[in-house]
């Protein structure tokens, strides 16, 4: 099944109401997203923990790399540029970090808090090629803004 982002947004809003702890919010968001869509094989956050450094946060799926510098990978590009990255074929992305050899495509979104502060990135990997499009970017961005935008 494919995620219904509108429904997910309301479920996540009710589960996270009044919560302001970033890790608690991330854990809840990844859990809800990961189980809502068959395309999602790895769903997780990387957090900005030092200048130019992303460190693994809450995730679902197999183990992920612990640290990703902004200079590397799709996650690094999303953090560096502050823009959503949709990669239809990870083998064609220079510097892609392969944590699982089954990953074929991915989407990575920057996560912003109050005033545009970069909190981290949301990384979703799929075993299917070309799994993500603009509708995913839109639906996921709306959820991230409503959960993290005021922190
Ligand atoms: N999507 C990544 C790395 C995969 S993870 O560690 C799960 C990238 O930024 O290239």
mmCIF file of C-alpha atoms and ligand atoms in Angstrom:
data_model
loop_
_atom_site.group_PDB
_atom_site.id
_atom_site.type_symbol
_atom_site.label_atom_id
_atom_site.label_comp_id
_atom_site.label_asym_id
_atom_site.label_seq_id
_atom_site.Cartn_x
_atom_site.Cartn_y
_atom_site.Cartn_z
ATOM 1 C CA UNK A 1 0.000 0.000 0.000
ATOM 2 C CA UNK A 2 0.966 3.626 -0.521
ATOM 3 C CA UNK A 3 0.944 6.143 2.318
ATOM 4 C CA UNK A 4 -2.044 8.458 2.594
ATOM 5 C CA UNK A 5 -0.146 11.515 3.775
ATOM 6 C CA UNK A 6 -3.267 13.397 4.855
ATOM 7 C CA UNK A 7 -4.334 10.600 7.192
ATOM 8 C CA UNK A 8 -0.771 10.119 8.413
ATOM 9 C CA UNK A 9 -0.468 13.819 9.174
ATOM 10 C CA UNK A 10 -3.559 13.713 11.420
ATOM 11 C CA UNK A 11 -2.478 10.518 13.188
ATOM 12 C CA UNK A 12 1.003 11.928 13.805
ATOM 13 C CA UNK A 13 -0.432 15.261 14.976
ATOM 14 C CA UNK A 14 -2.616 13.540 17.558
ATOM 15 C CA UNK A 15 0.199 11.248 18.765
ATOM 16 C CA UNK A 16 2.707 14.073 19.135
ATOM 17 C CA UNK A 17 0.484 16.820 20.530
ATOM 18 C CA UNK A 18 2.306 18.882 23.184
ATOM 19 C CA UNK A 19 5.562 16.909 22.764
ATOM 20 C CA UNK A 20 8.680 19.009 22.133
ATOM 21 C CA UNK A 21 11.498 16.483 22.555
ATOM 22 C CA UNK A 22 13.123 16.022 19.146
ATOM 23 C CA UNK A 23 14.058 12.368 19.572
ATOM 24 C CA UNK A 24 10.610 11.410 20.896
ATOM 25 C CA UNK A 25 9.039 13.158 17.915
ATOM 26 C CA UNK A 26 11.420 11.522 15.427
ATOM 27 C CA UNK A 27 10.812 8.062 16.870
ATOM 28 C CA UNK A 28 7.057 8.501 16.545
ATOM 29 C CA UNK A 29 7.225 9.909 13.013
ATOM 30 C CA UNK A 30 9.462 7.102 11.667
ATOM 31 C CA UNK A 31 7.313 4.431 13.240
ATOM 32 C CA UNK A 32 4.133 5.814 11.692
ATOM 33 C CA UNK A 33 5.708 6.377 8.270
ATOM 34 C CA UNK A 34 7.608 3.108 8.020
ATOM 35 C CA UNK A 35 4.587 0.899 8.575
ATOM 36 C CA UNK A 36 2.297 2.922 6.307
ATOM 37 C CA UNK A 37 3.961 2.256 2.959
ATOM 38 C CA UNK A 38 5.341 -0.885 1.296
ATOM 39 C CA UNK A 39 7.906 1.153 -0.627
ATOM 40 C CA UNK A 40 9.702 2.175 2.578
ATOM 41 C CA UNK A 41 12.445 -0.328 3.452
ATOM 42 C CA UNK A 42 14.512 1.965 5.653
ATOM 43 C CA UNK A 43 13.026 5.018 7.302
ATOM 44 C CA UNK A 44 15.037 7.181 9.645
ATOM 45 C CA UNK A 45 16.399 10.490 10.818
ATOM 46 C CA UNK A 46 19.942 11.775 10.904
ATOM 47 C CA UNK A 47 20.438 14.638 13.378
ATOM 48 C CA UNK A 48 22.820 17.585 13.110
ATOM 49 C CA UNK A 49 24.975 17.053 16.214
ATOM 50 C CA UNK A 50 27.963 19.263 15.319
ATOM 51 C CA UNK A 51 28.705 21.669 12.461
ATOM 52 C CA UNK A 52 28.699 19.664 9.230
ATOM 53 C CA UNK A 53 27.943 16.367 10.953
ATOM 54 C CA UNK A 54 24.862 14.130 10.779
ATOM 55 C CA UNK A 55 24.476 11.397 13.370
ATOM 56 C CA UNK A 56 21.994 8.543 13.256
ATOM 57 C CA UNK A 57 18.688 9.162 15.009
ATOM 58 C CA UNK A 58 15.559 7.047 15.412
ATOM 59 C CA UNK A 59 15.025 4.652 12.504
ATOM 60 C CA UNK A 60 13.250 1.500 11.377
ATOM 61 C CA UNK A 61 14.878 -1.115 9.152
ATOM 62 C CA UNK A 62 18.361 -2.620 9.089
ATOM 63 C CA UNK A 63 21.288 -0.824 10.713
ATOM 64 C CA UNK A 64 22.352 2.477 9.181
ATOM 65 C CA UNK A 65 25.712 4.269 9.129
ATOM 66 C CA UNK A 66 26.263 6.066 12.431
ATOM 67 C CA UNK A 67 27.839 9.259 11.108
ATOM 68 C CA UNK A 68 27.459 11.023 7.739
ATOM 69 C CA UNK A 69 29.418 14.226 7.034
ATOM 70 C CA UNK A 70 27.523 16.941 5.121
ATOM 71 C CA UNK A 71 30.034 16.362 2.301
ATOM 72 C CA UNK A 72 28.835 12.806 1.667
ATOM 73 C CA UNK A 73 25.890 10.901 0.341
ATOM 74 C CA UNK A 74 22.337 11.873 -0.399
ATOM 75 C CA UNK A 75 21.769 12.771 3.252
ATOM 76 C CA UNK A 76 24.769 15.110 3.170
ATOM 77 C CA UNK A 77 23.450 16.778 0.012
ATOM 78 C CA UNK A 78 20.028 17.392 1.600
ATOM 79 C CA UNK A 79 21.664 18.897 4.696
ATOM 80 C CA UNK A 80 24.149 21.004 2.728
ATOM 81 C CA UNK A 81 21.663 22.352 0.205
ATOM 82 C CA UNK A 82 18.635 22.468 2.509
ATOM 83 C CA UNK A 83 16.594 20.902 -0.288
ATOM 84 C CA UNK A 84 14.717 17.649 -0.833
ATOM 85 C CA UNK A 85 16.742 15.060 -2.763
ATOM 86 C CA UNK A 86 14.900 12.452 -4.835
ATOM 87 C CA UNK A 87 17.257 9.815 -6.204
ATOM 88 C CA UNK A 88 15.515 7.392 -8.616
ATOM 89 C CA UNK A 89 18.659 5.273 -9.038
ATOM 90 C CA UNK A 90 21.191 5.276 -6.207
ATOM 91 C CA UNK A 91 23.863 3.752 -8.426
ATOM 92 C CA UNK A 92 23.779 6.868 -10.586
ATOM 93 C CA UNK A 93 24.275 9.216 -7.592
ATOM 94 C CA UNK A 94 27.966 10.021 -7.089
ATOM 95 C CA UNK A 95 28.948 9.452 -3.456
ATOM 96 C CA UNK A 96 25.849 7.523 -2.474
ATOM 97 C CA UNK A 97 26.466 5.696 0.798
ATOM 98 C CA UNK A 98 25.289 2.110 0.447
ATOM 99 C CA UNK A 99 24.226 0.857 3.829
ATOM 100 C CA UNK A 100 22.091 -1.871 2.336
ATOM 101 C CA UNK A 101 22.881 -3.419 -1.030
ATOM 102 C CA UNK A 102 19.156 -3.871 -1.675
ATOM 103 C CA UNK A 103 18.486 -0.097 -1.785
ATOM 104 C CA UNK A 104 17.569 1.096 -5.304
ATOM 105 C CA UNK A 105 16.113 4.579 -4.766
ATOM 106 C CA UNK A 106 15.624 7.108 -2.019
ATOM 107 C CA UNK A 107 14.219 10.409 -0.857
ATOM 108 C CA UNK A 108 15.912 12.627 1.716
ATOM 109 C CA UNK A 109 14.274 15.740 3.163
ATOM 110 C CA UNK A 110 15.849 18.446 5.298
ATOM 111 C CA UNK A 111 14.143 18.926 8.667
ATOM 112 C CA UNK A 112 13.859 22.527 9.843
ATOM 113 C CA UNK A 113 12.922 23.940 13.232
ATOM 114 C CA UNK A 114 11.987 27.474 14.199
ATOM 115 C CA UNK A 115 13.548 30.194 12.060
ATOM 116 C CA UNK A 116 14.896 27.701 9.525
ATOM 117 C CA UNK A 117 17.300 26.009 11.988
ATOM 118 C CA UNK A 118 18.448 22.720 10.384
ATOM 119 C CA UNK A 119 17.643 19.918 12.862
ATOM 120 C CA UNK A 120 18.576 17.014 10.596
ATOM 121 C CA UNK A 121 17.292 15.026 7.629
ATOM 122 C CA UNK A 122 14.653 12.359 7.053
ATOM 123 C CA UNK A 123 15.975 9.526 4.859
ATOM 124 C CA UNK A 124 13.646 6.962 3.261
ATOM 125 C CA UNK A 125 15.206 4.161 1.210
ATOM 126 C CA UNK A 126 13.382 1.759 -1.098
ATOM 127 C CA UNK A 127 14.330 -1.570 -2.634
ATOM 128 C CA UNK A 128 12.339 -0.496 -5.713
ATOM 129 C CA UNK A 129 13.844 1.746 -8.399
ATOM 130 C CA UNK A 130 12.234 5.168 -8.890
ATOM 131 C CA UNK A 131 10.008 4.716 -5.865
ATOM 132 C CA UNK A 132 9.593 8.409 -4.964
ATOM 133 C CA UNK A 133 8.170 11.493 -6.655
ATOM 134 C CA UNK A 134 7.054 15.033 -5.972
ATOM 135 C CA UNK A 135 3.893 13.871 -4.192
ATOM 136 C CA UNK A 136 6.079 12.139 -1.585
ATOM 137 C CA UNK A 137 8.218 15.265 -1.204
ATOM 138 C CA UNK A 138 5.084 17.357 -0.689
ATOM 139 C CA UNK A 139 3.315 15.020 1.733
ATOM 140 C CA UNK A 140 6.426 14.344 3.802
ATOM 141 C CA UNK A 141 7.506 18.006 3.896
ATOM 142 C CA UNK A 142 4.088 19.015 5.216
ATOM 143 C CA UNK A 143 4.363 16.456 8.028
ATOM 144 C CA UNK A 144 7.904 17.553 8.927
ATOM 145 C CA UNK A 145 6.922 21.219 9.010
ATOM 146 C CA UNK A 146 3.959 20.614 11.264
ATOM 147 C CA UNK A 147 5.883 18.375 13.683
ATOM 148 C CA UNK A 148 9.267 20.170 13.833
ATOM 149 C CA UNK A 149 8.685 23.646 12.392
ATOM 150 C CA UNK A 150 8.069 25.373 15.715
ATOM 151 C CA UNK A 151 10.847 23.684 17.731
HETATM 152 N N1 LIG B 1 20.835 7.222 2.098
HETATM 153 C C1 LIG B 1 22.148 7.402 2.463
HETATM 154 C C2 LIG B 1 22.807 6.393 3.300
HETATM 155 C C3 LIG B 1 22.005 5.203 3.677
HETATM 156 S S1 LIG B 1 21.772 5.050 5.261
HETATM 157 O O1 LIG B 1 22.919 5.037 6.115
HETATM 158 C C4 LIG B 1 20.531 4.161 5.753
HETATM 159 C C5 LIG B 1 22.994 8.396 1.733
HETATM 160 O O2 LIG B 1 22.951 9.498 2.203
HETATM 161 O O3 LIG B 1 23.687 8.132 0.734
#
